[in-house]
Amino acid sequence: MSAYTEAEGQILRTAVFGAMVLVSTADPGSVDVESHAGIRAITLLSDDLRAIVSAAPPSLPAGSAADVEAGVLEALRSSVVIVEAHEPRDVAIFRAAVTEMCRSVAGADGEVAVAERDMVGKVVEALG
């Protein structure tokens, strides 16, 4: 397995944290509770991916809410390609972990709003 580049790491961080942000902001809720739920779910990633995602602060795309959403969804699609190139067996783990992170964030306050469910659907679709 080859090491991830810094650029690949940044895309992975944007994808993982951005997906959680998209779900968290889809419906007003307790951001603190939601972020803790998402961060706990990061443990579902493989050791290599968890290290990459935790290596530096994430940066979200700039612009409007629609720009951020488009950028994060593109980062999610790119992340699957990146993980596939490095460690094909980690793709399923990556998809499942990000999906579970988003579901944890959506349900953190005890209920899942329609907007949150819709955003989780967009994330899952972007993951392939």
Coordinates of N, CA, C and O in Angstrom, one line a residue:
M1 N 0.8 -1.2 0.0 CA 0.0 0.0 0.0 C 0.9 1.2 0.0 O 1.8 1.4 0.8
S2 N 0.6 2.2 -0.8 CA 1.3 3.4 -0.9 C 0.7 4.4 0.1 O -0.5 4.4 0.3
A3 N 1.5 5.3 0.6 CA 1.0 6.4 1.5 C 0.1 7.4 0.8 O 0.3 7.6 -0.4
Y4 N -0.8 7.9 1.5 CA -1.7 8.9 0.9 C -0.9 10.2 0.9 O -0.1 10.6 1.8
T5 N -1.1 11.0 -0.2 CA -0.5 12.3 -0.3 C -1.2 13.3 0.6 O -2.4 13.0 1.0
E6 N -0.6 14.4 0.8 CA -1.3 15.5 1.6 C -2.6 15.9 0.9 O -3.6 16.2 1.5
A7 N -2.5 16.1 -0.4 CA -3.7 16.5 -1.2 C -4.8 15.5 -1.1 O -6.0 15.8 -0.9
E8 N -4.5 14.2 -1.1 CA -5.5 13.1 -1.0 C -6.0 13.2 0.4 O -7.3 13.0 0.6
G9 N -5.2 13.4 1.4 CA -5.6 13.5 2.8 C -6.6 14.6 3.0 O -7.6 14.5 3.7
Q10 N -6.3 15.8 2.3 CA -7.2 16.9 2.4 C -8.6 16.6 1.8 O -9.6 17.0 2.4
I11 N -8.6 15.9 0.7 CA -9.9 15.5 0.1 C -10.6 14.6 1.0 O -11.9 14.7 1.2
L12 N -9.9 13.6 1.6 CA -10.6 12.7 2.5 C -11.2 13.4 3.7 O -12.3 13.1 4.2
R13 N -10.4 14.4 4.3 CA -10.9 15.1 5.4 C -12.1 16.0 5.0 O -13.1 16.0 5.8
T14 N -12.1 16.6 3.9 CA -13.2 17.4 3.4 C -14.4 16.5 3.2 O -15.5 16.9 3.6
A15 N -14.2 15.3 2.7 CA -15.3 14.4 2.5 C -16.0 13.9 3.8 O -17.2 14.0 4.0
V16 N -15.1 13.5 4.7 CA -15.6 12.9 6.0 C -16.3 14.0 6.9 O -17.4 13.8 7.3
F17 N -15.5 15.0 7.1 CA -16.1 16.1 8.0 C -17.2 16.9 7.3 O -18.1 17.3 7.9
G18 N -17.0 17.1 6.0 CA -18.0 17.8 5.2 C -19.3 17.1 5.2 O -20.4 17.7 5.3
A19 N -19.3 15.8 5.1 CA -20.5 15.0 5.1 C -21.3 15.2 6.4 O -22.5 15.4 6.4
M20 N -20.5 15.1 7.5 CA -21.2 15.3 8.8 C -21.7 16.8 8.9 O -22.8 16.9 9.5
V21 N -21.0 17.7 8.4 CA -21.5 19.1 8.5 C -22.8 19.3 7.6 O -23.7 19.9 8.1
L22 N -22.8 18.7 6.4 CA -24.0 18.8 5.6 C -25.2 18.2 6.3 O -26.3 18.8 6.3
V23 N -25.0 17.1 7.0 CA -26.2 16.5 7.7 C -26.5 17.3 8.9 O -27.7 17.6 9.1
S24 N -25.5 17.8 9.6 CA -25.8 18.5 10.8 C -26.5 19.9 10.5 O -27.4 20.3 11.3
T25 N -26.2 20.5 9.4 CA -26.8 21.8 9.1 C -28.0 21.7 8.3 O -28.7 22.7 8.0
A26 N -28.4 20.4 7.8 CA -29.6 20.2 7.1 C -30.9 20.6 7.9 O -31.9 21.0 7.3
D27 N -30.8 20.4 9.2 CA -31.9 20.7 10.1 C -31.3 21.2 11.4 O -30.4 20.6 11.9
P28 N -31.8 22.3 11.9 CA -31.3 22.8 13.1 C -31.4 21.8 14.2 O -32.5 21.3 14.4
G29 N -30.4 21.6 15.0 CA -30.4 20.7 16.1 C -29.2 21.0 17.0 O -28.6 22.1 16.9
S30 N -28.9 20.2 17.9 CA -27.9 20.4 18.9 C -26.5 20.1 18.2 O -26.2 18.9 18.0
V31 N -25.8 21.1 17.7 CA -24.6 20.9 17.0 C -23.6 20.2 17.8 O -22.9 19.3 17.4
D32 N -23.6 20.5 19.1 CA -22.6 19.8 20.0 C -22.9 18.3 20.1 O -22.0 17.5 19.9
V33 N -24.1 17.9 20.3 CA -24.5 16.5 20.4 C -24.2 15.8 19.1 O -23.7 14.7 19.0
E34 N -24.6 16.5 18.0 CA -24.4 15.9 16.6 C -22.9 15.8 16.3 O -22.5 14.7 15.8
S35 N -22.1 16.8 16.7 CA -20.6 16.6 16.3 C -20.0 15.5 17.1 O -19.2 14.8 16.6
H36 N -20.4 15.4 18.4 CA -19.9 14.3 19.2 C -20.3 12.9 18.6 O -19.4 12.0 18.6
A37 N -21.5 12.8 18.1 CA -21.9 11.5 17.5 C -21.1 11.2 16.3 O -20.7 10.1 16.1
G38 N -20.8 12.2 15.5 CA -20.0 12.0 14.3 C -18.6 11.7 14.6 O -18.0 10.7 14.0
I39 N -18.0 12.3 15.6 CA -16.6 12.1 15.9 C -16.5 10.7 16.5 O -15.5 10.0 16.2
R40 N -17.4 10.2 17.3 CA -17.4 8.8 17.9 C -17.4 7.8 16.7 O -16.7 6.8 16.7
A41 N -18.2 8.1 15.7 CA -18.3 7.2 14.5 C -17.1 7.1 13.7 O -16.9 6.2 12.9
I42 N -16.2 8.1 13.8 CA -14.9 8.1 13.1 C -14.1 6.8 13.4 O -13.3 6.3 12.6
T43 N -14.3 6.3 14.6 CA -13.6 5.0 15.0 C -13.9 3.9 14.1 O -13.2 2.9 14.1
L44 N -15.0 4.0 13.3 CA -15.4 2.9 12.4 C -14.4 2.8 11.1 O -14.4 1.8 10.5
L45 N -13.7 3.9 10.9 CA -12.7 3.9 9.8 C -11.6 2.9 10.0 O -11.3 2.7 11.2
S46 N -10.9 2.5 9.0 CA -9.7 1.7 9.2 C -8.7 2.5 9.8 O -8.7 3.8 9.8
D47 N -7.7 1.9 10.5 CA -6.6 2.6 11.2 C -5.9 3.6 10.2 O -5.7 4.8 10.6
D48 N -5.6 3.2 9.0 CA -4.9 4.1 8.1 C -5.8 5.3 7.7 O -5.3 6.5 7.8
L49 N -7.1 5.1 7.4 CA -8.0 6.2 7.1 C -8.2 7.1 8.3 O -8.2 8.3 8.2
R50 N -8.3 6.5 9.5 CA -8.5 7.3 10.7 C -7.3 8.2 10.9 O -7.5 9.4 11.3
A51 N -6.1 7.7 10.7 CA -4.9 8.5 10.9 C -4.9 9.7 9.9 O -4.5 10.8 10.2
I52 N -5.2 9.4 8.6 CA -5.2 10.4 7.6 C -6.3 11.5 7.9 O -6.0 12.7 7.8
V53 N -7.5 11.1 8.3 CA -8.6 12.0 8.5 C -8.3 12.9 9.8 O -8.6 14.0 9.9
S54 N -7.5 12.3 10.7 CA -7.2 13.0 12.0 C -5.9 13.8 11.9 O -5.6 14.5 12.9
A55 N -5.2 13.7 10.8 CA -3.9 14.3 10.7 C -3.8 15.8 10.7 O -2.8 16.4 11.0
A56 N -4.9 16.4 10.2 CA -4.9 17.9 10.1 C -6.4 18.4 10.1 O -7.3 17.6 9.9
P57 N -6.6 19.6 10.4 CA -8.0 20.1 10.4 C -8.6 20.1 9.0 O -7.8 20.3 8.0
P58 N -9.8 19.8 8.9 CA -10.5 19.7 7.6 C -10.7 21.2 7.1 O -10.7 22.1 7.9
S59 N -10.9 21.3 5.8 CA -11.3 22.6 5.2 C -12.5 22.3 4.3 O -12.5 21.4 3.5
L60 N -13.5 23.1 4.5 CA -14.7 22.9 3.7 C -14.7 23.9 2.5 O -14.0 24.9 2.6
P61 N -15.3 23.5 1.5 CA -15.4 24.4 0.3 C -16.0 25.7 0.7 O -16.8 25.8 1.6
A62 N -15.6 26.8 0.0 CA -16.1 28.1 0.3 C -17.3 28.4 -0.6 O -17.6 27.7 -1.5
G63 N -18.0 29.4 -0.2 CA -19.1 29.9 -1.0 C -20.5 29.7 -0.3 O -20.5 29.5 0.9
S64 N -21.5 29.6 -1.1 CA -22.9 29.5 -0.6 C -23.1 28.1 0.0 O -22.2 27.2 -0.2
A65 N -24.2 27.8 0.6 CA -24.5 26.5 1.1 C -24.5 25.5 -0.1 O -24.1 24.4 0.1
A66 N -25.0 25.9 -1.2 CA -25.1 25.0 -2.4 C -23.7 24.7 -2.9 O -23.4 23.6 -3.3
D67 N -22.8 25.7 -2.8 CA -21.3 25.5 -3.2 C -20.7 24.5 -2.2 O -19.9 23.6 -2.7
V68 N -20.9 24.7 -1.0 CA -20.3 23.8 0.0 C -20.9 22.3 -0.2 O -20.1 21.4 -0.2
E69 N -22.2 22.2 -0.4 CA -22.7 20.9 -0.6 C -22.1 20.3 -1.9 O -21.7 19.1 -1.8
A70 N -22.1 21.0 -3.0 CA -21.5 20.4 -4.2 C -20.0 20.0 -4.0 O -19.6 19.0 -4.5
G71 N -19.3 20.8 -3.3 CA -17.9 20.5 -3.1 C -17.7 19.3 -2.2 O -16.8 18.5 -2.5
V72 N -18.5 19.2 -1.2 CA -18.4 18.0 -0.3 C -18.8 16.8 -1.0 O -18.1 15.7 -0.9
L73 N -19.9 16.8 -1.8 CA -20.3 15.6 -2.5 C -19.3 15.2 -3.5 O -19.0 14.0 -3.7
E74 N -18.6 16.2 -4.2 CA -17.5 15.9 -5.1 C -16.3 15.2 -4.3 O -15.7 14.3 -4.8
A75 N -16.0 15.8 -3.2 CA -14.9 15.2 -2.3 C -15.3 13.8 -1.9 O -14.4 12.9 -1.9
L76 N -16.5 13.5 -1.7 CA -16.9 12.1 -1.3 C -16.7 11.2 -2.5 O -16.2 10.1 -2.4
R77 N -17.1 11.6 -3.7 CA -16.9 10.8 -4.9 C -15.4 10.6 -5.2 O -15.0 9.4 -5.4
S78 N -14.6 11.6 -5.0 CA -13.2 11.5 -5.2 C -12.5 10.6 -4.1 O -11.6 9.9 -4.4
S79 N -13.0 10.7 -2.9 CA -12.5 9.9 -1.8 C -12.6 8.4 -2.1 O -11.7 7.6 -1.8
V80 N -13.7 8.0 -2.7 CA -13.9 6.6 -3.0 C -12.9 6.1 -4.0 O -12.2 5.1 -3.9
V81 N -12.6 7.0 -5.0 CA -11.6 6.7 -6.0 C -10.2 6.6 -5.4 O -9.4 5.7 -5.7
I82 N -9.9 7.6 -4.5 CA -8.6 7.6 -3.8 C -8.4 6.3 -3.0 O -7.3 5.7 -3.0
V83 N -9.4 6.0 -2.2 CA -9.3 4.8 -1.3 C -9.1 3.6 -2.2 O -8.3 2.7 -1.9
E84 N -9.9 3.5 -3.2 CA -9.8 2.3 -4.2 C -8.4 2.2 -4.7 O -7.9 1.1 -4.8
A85 N -7.8 3.3 -5.0 CA -6.4 3.2 -5.6 C -5.4 2.8 -4.6 O -4.4 2.1 -4.9
H86 N -5.6 3.1 -3.3 CA -4.6 2.8 -2.3 C -4.9 1.4 -1.7 O -4.0 0.6 -1.4
E87 N -6.2 1.1 -1.3 CA -6.5 -0.1 -0.6 C -7.9 -0.5 -0.9 O -8.8 -0.1 -0.2
P88 N -8.1 -1.2 -2.0 CA -9.5 -1.6 -2.4 C -10.4 -2.2 -1.4 O -11.5 -1.9 -1.3
R89 N -9.8 -2.9 -0.5 CA -10.6 -3.6 0.6 C -11.2 -2.5 1.6 O -12.1 -2.8 2.3
D90 N -10.6 -1.3 1.6 CA -11.0 -0.3 2.5 C -12.2 0.5 2.0 O -12.9 1.2 2.7
V91 N -12.6 0.3 0.7 CA -13.7 1.1 0.1 C -15.0 0.8 0.8 O -15.7 1.7 1.2
A92 N -15.3 -0.5 1.0 CA -16.6 -0.8 1.7 C -16.6 -0.3 3.1 O -17.6 0.2 3.6
I93 N -15.4 -0.4 3.8 CA -15.3 0.1 5.2 C -15.5 1.6 5.2 O -16.3 2.2 6.0
F94 N -14.9 2.3 4.2 CA -15.0 3.8 4.2 C -16.5 4.2 3.9 O -17.0 5.1 4.6
R95 N -17.1 3.6 2.9 CA -18.5 3.9 2.6 C -19.4 3.6 3.9 O -20.2 4.5 4.2
A96 N -19.2 2.5 4.5 CA -20.1 2.2 5.7 C -19.8 3.1 6.8 O -20.7 3.6 7.5
A97 N -18.5 3.5 7.0 CA -18.2 4.4 8.2 C -18.8 5.8 8.0 O -19.4 6.3 8.9
V98 N -18.6 6.3 6.8 CA -19.2 7.7 6.5 C -20.7 7.7 6.6 O -21.3 8.6 7.1
T99 N -21.3 6.6 6.0 CA -22.7 6.5 6.1 C -23.2 6.4 7.6 O -24.1 7.1 8.0
E100 N -22.5 5.6 8.4 CA -22.9 5.5 9.8 C -22.6 6.8 10.5 O -23.4 7.2 11.4
M101 N -21.5 7.6 10.2 CA -21.3 8.9 10.8 C -22.5 9.8 10.5 O -23.0 10.5 11.4
C102 N -22.9 9.8 9.3 CA -24.0 10.7 8.9 C -25.3 10.3 9.6 O -26.0 11.2 10.1
R103 N -25.6 9.0 9.7 CA -26.8 8.6 10.4 C -26.7 8.9 11.9 O -27.7 9.2 12.5
S104 N -25.5 8.8 12.5 CA -25.3 9.1 13.9 C -25.6 10.6 14.1 O -26.2 10.9 15.1
V105 N -25.1 11.4 13.2 CA -25.3 12.8 13.4 C -26.8 13.2 13.2 O -27.4 13.9 14.0
A106 N -27.4 12.6 12.2 CA -28.8 12.8 11.9 C -29.7 12.4 13.1 O -30.7 13.1 13.5
G107 N -29.4 11.3 13.8 CA -30.2 10.8 14.9 C -29.8 11.2 16.2 O -30.3 10.8 17.2
A108 N -28.8 12.1 16.3 CA -28.1 12.4 17.6 C -29.1 13.1 18.6 O -29.0 12.9 19.8
D109 N -30.1 13.8 18.1 CA -31.0 14.5 19.0 C -32.3 13.7 19.2 O -33.3 14.2 19.7
G110 N -32.3 12.4 18.7 CA -33.4 11.6 19.0 C -34.4 11.5 17.9 O -35.3 10.6 17.9
E111 N -34.3 12.3 16.9 CA -35.2 12.2 15.7 C -34.4 12.6 14.5 O -33.5 13.4 14.5
V112 N -34.9 12.1 13.4 CA -34.2 12.4 12.1 C -35.2 13.2 11.2 O -36.3 12.7 10.9
A113 N -34.9 14.4 11.0 CA -35.8 15.3 10.2 C -35.7 14.9 8.7 O -34.7 14.2 8.3
V114 N -36.7 15.2 7.9 CA -36.7 14.9 6.5 C -35.5 15.5 5.8 O -34.9 14.8 5.0
A115 N -35.1 16.7 6.1 CA -34.0 17.3 5.5 C -32.7 16.6 5.8 O -31.8 16.4 4.9
E116 N -32.6 16.0 7.0 CA -31.4 15.2 7.4 C -31.4 13.9 6.6 O -30.4 13.5 6.1
R117 N -32.5 13.3 6.5 CA -32.6 12.0 5.8 C -32.3 12.2 4.3 O -31.6 11.4 3.7
D118 N -32.8 13.3 3.8 CA -32.5 13.6 2.4 C -31.0 13.8 2.2 O -30.4 13.4 1.2
M119 N -30.3 14.5 3.1 CA -28.9 14.8 3.0 C -28.1 13.5 3.1 O -27.1 13.3 2.4
V120 N -28.5 12.6 4.1 CA -27.8 11.3 4.2 C -27.9 10.6 2.9 O -27.0 10.0 2.4
G121 N -29.1 10.7 2.2 CA -29.3 10.0 0.9 C -28.3 10.6 -0.1 O -27.8 9.8 -0.9
K122 N -28.1 11.9 -0.1 CA -27.2 12.5 -1.1 C -25.8 12.0 -0.8 O -25.0 11.7 -1.8
V123 N -25.4 11.9 0.5 CA -24.1 11.4 0.8 C -23.9 10.0 0.4 O -22.9 9.6 -0.2
V124 N -24.8 9.1 0.7 CA -24.8 7.7 0.3 C -24.7 7.6 -1.2 O -23.9 6.8 -1.8
E125 N -25.4 8.4 -2.0 CA -25.4 8.4 -3.4 C -24.0 8.8 -3.9 O -23.4 8.1 -4.8
A126 N -23.4 9.8 -3.3 CA -22.1 10.3 -3.7 C -21.0 9.2 -3.4 O -20.0 9.1 -4.2
L127 N -21.2 8.4 -2.4 CA -20.3 7.3 -2.0 C -20.4 6.2 -3.0 O -19.5 5.3 -3.0
G128 N -21.4 6.1 -3.8 CA -21.6 5.1 -4.8 C -22.3 3.9 -4.3 O -21.9 2.9 -3.8

